[in-house]
CSV table of C-alpha atoms in Angstrom, one decimal:
chain,number,residue,atom,x,y,z
A,21,MET,CA,0.3,0.5,-0.3
A,22,SER,CA,1.3,3.3,-1.4
A,23,ALA,CA,2.1,5.8,1.5
A,24,THR,CA,-0.6,8.1,0.1
A,25,ALA,CA,-3.4,5.4,-0.2
A,26,ARG,CA,-1.9,5.1,3.8
A,27,ARG,CA,-2.8,8.7,5.0
A,28,ALA,CA,-6.4,8.6,2.9
A,29,ARG,CA,-6.8,5.2,4.7
A,30,LEU,CA,-6.9,7.2,8.1
A,31,ILE,CA,-9.0,9.9,7.2
A,32,VAL,CA,-11.3,7.6,6.5
A,33,LEU,CA,-10.6,5.8,9.9
A,34,ALA,CA,-10.8,8.9,11.4
A,35,ILE,CA,-13.9,10.8,10.1
A,36,GLY,CA,-15.9,6.9,10.5
A,37,LEU,CA,-15.1,6.8,14.6
A,38,ILE,CA,-16.0,10.2,14.1
A,39,ALA,CA,-19.9,9.4,12.6
A,40,LEU,CA,-20.3,6.5,14.7
A,41,ILE,CA,-20.0,8.2,18.0
A,42,ALA,CA,-21.6,10.7,16.4
A,43,PRO,CA,-25.8,10.0,17.9
A,44,VAL,CA,-24.1,10.6,21.0
A,45,SER,CA,-22.3,13.8,20.7
A,46,ALA,CA,-25.0,16.1,21.4
A,47,CYS,CA,-27.2,17.8,24.9
A,48,GLY,CA,-28.7,16.4,27.7
A,49,ALA,CA,-32.2,16.9,29.3
A,50,LYS,CA,-33.0,19.9,31.8
A,51,GLN,CA,-34.5,17.8,34.3
A,52,GLU,CA,-34.4,14.6,36.0
A,53,PRO,CA,-31.4,12.5,34.7
A,54,LEU,CA,-31.4,11.0,31.6
A,55,THR,CA,-32.5,7.4,31.0
A,56,LYS,CA,-32.6,5.3,28.4
A,57,ALA,CA,-36.5,5.7,28.1
A,58,ASN,CA,-36.1,10.1,27.7
A,59,PHE,CA,-32.3,9.7,26.0
A,60,ALA,CA,-32.7,9.6,22.3
A,61,GLN,CA,-35.7,12.1,22.5
A,62,LYS,CA,-34.5,14.8,24.6
A,63,VAL,CA,-29.8,14.3,22.4
A,64,GLY,CA,-32.4,15.6,19.4
A,65,ALA,CA,-34.3,18.1,20.7
A,66,ALA,CA,-31.1,19.1,22.5
A,67,THR,CA,-29.0,19.0,19.2
A,68,LYS,CA,-31.8,20.7,16.4
A,69,ALA,CA,-32.6,23.1,19.3
A,70,LYS,CA,-29.3,24.3,19.2
A,71,LYS,CA,-28.2,23.9,15.5
A,72,SER,CA,-24.5,24.5,15.3
A,73,ALA,CA,-21.7,23.5,17.8
A,74,HIS,CA,-17.7,23.9,17.6
A,75,ILE,CA,-15.5,20.0,17.3
A,76,GLU,CA,-12.4,19.5,18.9
A,77,SER,CA,-11.8,15.6,18.2
A,78,THR,CA,-8.2,13.5,19.2
A,79,ILE,CA,-8.1,9.8,17.3
A,80,LYS,CA,-5.6,8.4,17.9
A,81,THR,CA,-4.5,4.3,16.3
A,82,GLY,CA,-1.5,2.2,17.3
A,83,VAL,CA,1.4,5.4,17.1
A,84,SER,CA,-0.4,7.2,14.7
A,85,GLU,CA,-2.1,9.9,15.9
A,86,MET,CA,-4.9,12.4,14.4
A,87,SER,CA,-7.1,15.7,14.9
A,88,ILE,CA,-9.7,17.1,13.6
A,89,GLU,CA,-10.8,20.7,14.1
A,90,GLY,CA,-14.1,22.0,13.3
A,91,ASP,CA,-17.8,23.7,12.7
A,92,VAL,CA,-20.4,21.5,12.2
A,93,GLY,CA,-24.1,22.8,11.7
A,94,TYR,CA,-28.0,20.7,11.4
A,95,GLN,CA,-30.8,22.9,9.8
A,96,ASN,CA,-33.6,20.7,9.0
A,97,ASP,CA,-31.8,17.5,8.6
A,98,ASN,CA,-29.2,18.8,5.7
A,99,THR,CA,-25.9,19.1,7.8
A,100,THR,CA,-23.0,21.3,7.3
A,101,ALA,CA,-19.4,20.8,8.3
A,102,GLN,CA,-16.3,22.4,8.2
A,103,ILE,CA,-13.7,19.8,9.4
A,104,ARG,CA,-9.0,20.6,9.0
A,105,LEU,CA,-7.9,18.0,9.5
A,106,LYS,CA,-4.1,17.0,11.1
A,107,GLN,CA,-1.7,14.1,11.6
A,108,GLY,CA,0.6,14.9,14.6
A,109,GLN,CA,2.0,17.8,13.8
A,110,SER,CA,1.8,18.2,10.5
A,111,SER,CA,-1.7,19.2,8.7
A,112,ALA,CA,-3.1,16.4,6.7
A,113,GLY,CA,-5.7,18.7,5.2
A,114,GLU,CA,-9.4,19.9,5.1
A,115,MET,CA,-12.7,18.5,4.9
A,116,ARG,CA,-16.0,20.5,3.4
A,117,LEU,CA,-19.2,19.7,3.5
A,118,VAL,CA,-22.0,21.8,1.7
A,119,ASP,CA,-25.7,20.6,0.4
A,120,GLY,CA,-24.5,17.3,0.3
A,121,HIS,CA,-21.0,17.6,-1.6
A,122,ILE,CA,-17.7,16.8,0.4
A,123,TYR,CA,-14.8,18.3,-0.7
A,124,MET,CA,-11.5,17.4,0.2
A,125,SER,CA,-8.4,19.2,0.1
A,126,LEU,CA,-5.0,16.8,1.1
A,127,PRO,CA,-1.9,19.0,0.6
A,128,PRO,CA,0.6,18.1,-0.8
A,129,ILE,CA,-1.1,15.3,-2.6
A,130,VAL,CA,-3.5,18.2,-4.3
A,131,PRO,CA,-1.6,21.8,-4.4
A,132,GLU,CA,-2.6,23.9,-0.9
A,133,GLY,CA,-5.7,25.6,-1.0
A,134,LYS,CA,-6.6,23.1,-3.8
A,135,PHE,CA,-10.0,21.1,-3.4
A,136,PHE,CA,-11.0,18.0,-4.9
A,137,GLU,CA,-15.1,17.2,-5.3
A,138,VAL,CA,-15.4,13.0,-3.3
A,139,THR,CA,-17.7,11.0,-5.2
A,140,ALA,CA,-19.0,7.7,-4.7
A,141,ASP,CA,-16.3,5.2,-6.9
A,142,ASN,CA,-13.5,7.0,-5.2
A,143,LYS,CA,-12.2,4.4,-4.0
A,144,ALA,CA,-10.3,5.6,-1.1
A,145,LEU,CA,-12.5,7.9,0.2
A,146,GLY,CA,-15.4,7.6,-1.5
A,147,SER,CA,-17.2,6.1,1.1
A,148,ILE,CA,-16.9,9.2,3.6
A,149,ILE,CA,-20.6,9.4,1.5
A,150,LYS,CA,-22.3,7.1,3.4
A,151,MET,CA,-20.9,8.0,6.6
A,152,MET,CA,-22.4,11.4,6.4
A,153,ASP,CA,-25.8,10.3,5.6
A,154,GLY,CA,-25.9,9.5,9.2
A,155,VAL,CA,-24.7,12.4,11.3
A,156,GLY,CA,-27.6,14.8,11.3
A,157,PRO,CA,-29.6,15.0,14.8
A,158,GLN,CA,-33.2,13.2,13.3
A,159,GLN,CA,-30.8,10.5,11.0
A,160,ALA,CA,-28.7,10.2,14.7
A,161,VAL,CA,-32.1,9.9,17.5
A,162,ASP,CA,-33.3,7.6,15.3
A,163,GLN,CA,-29.8,5.5,14.9
A,164,LEU,CA,-29.3,5.7,19.0
A,165,GLU,CA,-32.8,4.6,19.4
A,166,LYS,CA,-31.9,1.2,17.6
A,167,GLY,CA,-28.4,0.4,19.4
A,168,LEU,CA,-29.2,1.9,22.9
A,169,VAL,CA,-28.5,-0.4,25.0
A,170,LYS,CA,-27.9,1.8,28.5
A,171,VAL,CA,-27.7,5.3,30.1
A,172,LYS,CA,-26.1,6.0,33.7
A,173,TYR,CA,-25.7,8.5,36.0
A,174,VAL,CA,-22.1,8.0,37.3
A,175,GLY,CA,-21.5,11.9,39.0
A,176,GLU,CA,-20.4,14.7,38.2
A,177,LYS,CA,-16.7,16.0,37.3
A,178,LYS,CA,-14.5,18.2,36.5
A,179,ILE,CA,-13.0,18.9,32.8
A,180,GLY,CA,-10.7,22.8,33.7
A,181,ASP,CA,-13.2,25.8,34.9
A,182,THR,CA,-16.1,23.4,34.7
A,183,LYS,CA,-18.6,21.0,36.5
A,184,THR,CA,-19.6,18.1,34.4
A,185,ALA,CA,-22.2,15.4,35.1
A,186,HIS,CA,-20.8,12.0,33.6
A,187,TYR,CA,-23.3,9.9,32.6
A,188,GLU,CA,-22.1,5.8,30.3
A,189,ILE,CA,-24.0,5.9,27.3
A,190,THR,CA,-24.1,1.5,26.2
A,191,ALA,CA,-25.0,0.7,22.2
A,192,ASP,CA,-24.3,-1.6,20.3
A,193,PRO,CA,-23.0,0.4,17.0
A,194,LYS,CA,-24.1,-2.6,14.7
A,195,LYS,CA,-27.9,-2.0,15.0
A,196,MET,CA,-27.3,2.1,15.7
A,197,THR,CA,-26.1,2.7,11.5
A,198,ASP,CA,-27.2,1.2,8.2
A,199,ASN,CA,-24.1,2.1,6.6
A,200,LEU,CA,-22.1,-0.8,8.3
A,201,GLY,CA,-20.4,-1.6,4.5
A,202,SER,CA,-18.9,2.0,4.5
A,203,LEU,CA,-16.8,1.9,7.0
A,204,PRO,CA,-13.3,0.0,7.1
A,205,LYS,CA,-13.0,-3.6,7.7
A,206,GLU,CA,-11.1,-3.2,10.3
A,207,LEU,CA,-13.6,-0.9,12.0
A,208,VAL,CA,-16.8,-3.1,11.2
A,209,ASP,CA,-15.0,-6.8,12.2
A,210,GLN,CA,-14.0,-5.4,16.4
A,211,MET,CA,-17.9,-4.1,16.4
A,212,LYS,CA,-19.8,-4.9,20.0
A,213,VAL,CA,-21.2,-2.9,22.1
A,214,MET,CA,-19.3,0.0,23.3
A,215,THR,CA,-19.4,2.0,26.6
A,216,TYR,CA,-19.4,5.6,25.8
A,217,ASP,CA,-17.8,8.0,28.2
A,218,VAL,CA,-20.4,11.5,28.3
A,219,PHE,CA,-19.8,14.5,29.4
A,220,LEU,CA,-22.4,17.5,30.3
A,221,ASN,CA,-22.5,21.2,31.0
A,222,PRO,CA,-24.5,22.6,33.9
A,223,ASP,CA,-26.8,23.1,30.7
A,224,PHE,CA,-26.7,19.6,30.0
A,225,THR,CA,-25.2,21.0,26.3
A,226,MET,CA,-21.5,18.0,25.5
A,227,ARG,CA,-19.2,19.0,26.6
A,228,ARG,CA,-17.1,15.8,26.5
A,229,THR,CA,-17.1,11.7,24.7
A,230,PHE,CA,-14.4,9.5,24.9
A,231,VAL,CA,-15.0,6.2,23.2
A,232,LYS,CA,-12.4,3.2,22.6
A,233,ALA,CA,-12.8,1.4,19.8
A,234,ALA,CA,-11.1,-0.5,16.8
A,235,GLY,CA,-8.0,-0.1,18.8
A,236,SER,CA,-8.4,3.7,19.0
A,237,GLU,CA,-8.9,6.3,21.8
A,238,ILE,CA,-11.4,9.2,20.7
A,239,THR,CA,-12.1,12.4,22.4
A,240,MET,CA,-14.5,14.4,20.6
A,241,ASN,CA,-14.6,18.3,23.1
A,242,TYR,CA,-17.5,20.4,22.0
A,243,SER,CA,-17.9,24.4,22.5
A,244,GLU,CA,-19.6,27.3,21.9
A,245,TRP,CA,-23.0,25.5,21.2
A,246,GLY,CA,-26.0,27.8,18.8
A,247,LYS,CA,-23.2,29.7,17.1
A,248,LYS,CA,-23.6,31.1,13.3
A,249,ILE,CA,-21.5,29.7,10.9
A,250,SER,CA,-21.6,29.4,7.5
A,251,VAL,CA,-19.6,26.8,5.4
A,252,GLN,CA,-18.6,27.6,1.1
A,253,ALA,CA,-18.4,25.2,-1.0
A,254,PRO,CA,-15.1,25.5,-3.1
A,255,VAL,CA,-14.7,28.4,-6.0
A,256,LYS,CA,-14.1,26.5,-9.4
A,257,TYR,CA,-10.9,27.9,-9.9
A,258,GLU,CA,-10.4,26.3,-5.9
A,259,LEU,CA,-11.6,22.5,-7.7
A,260,VAL,CA,-9.0,20.3,-9.5
A,261,PRO,CA,-9.3,16.2,-10.2
A,262,ALA,CA,-9.8,13.9,-7.3
A,263,PRO,CA,-6.2,12.6,-6.9
A,264,ASP,CA,-5.3,9.2,-8.1
A,265,PHE,CA,-5.2,7.2,-4.6
A,266,GLY,CA,-3.7,3.6,-5.5
A,267,SER,CA,-4.7,0.8,-3.7
A,268,MET,CA,-6.5,-0.1,-1.0
A,269,ARG,CA,-6.0,-3.3,-0.2
């Protein structure tokens, strides 16, 4: 496998793991602690009300580490996103999701400031399209209701200057998504019932999630809930043909 293909595969794995935990990465209730009976609906309603969030995530996979930072917005179940990727200390590129289209910038594979559109027939990255189908609020609620196993309130935990409420959310990812065929094989093979650590702010918005999956550790931090965001598709002169990633086997 070429270095370019390995890099593309790591990006697919990282985004696939983010897509898996998206259904539990939103807001909590404002009254009694959440339970299995009301968690999914409360999460969905709160997410729709906020409409956007800033995310910062670290994905550790073996000796590799990737960080993701950006903004995600939800409007009538239409998801928009602008996410910057770093591998170690180096920039690994940027992803934009606009009106159902996904654009990637992966310098030096493509020139700095240039993007290519990810299409379904792209052997290296095409699976991202199906992954991102499940990150809208209503899709997330539907998925979580299918796969939710247990909701447990653990107690309080201070993160920075914020006193958060800690939950353990147990879910079966194989029941949570219809897009398993689009995920990397090493991720699907290891998908079992997983427990997520979920931390809520005093106003019950999400502060942090943590999960171990497929040999990876994912920490995701949330801030700036409800901030107005604007994600623009690349203009015509910024678009270039998709690179040849070679064999992904």
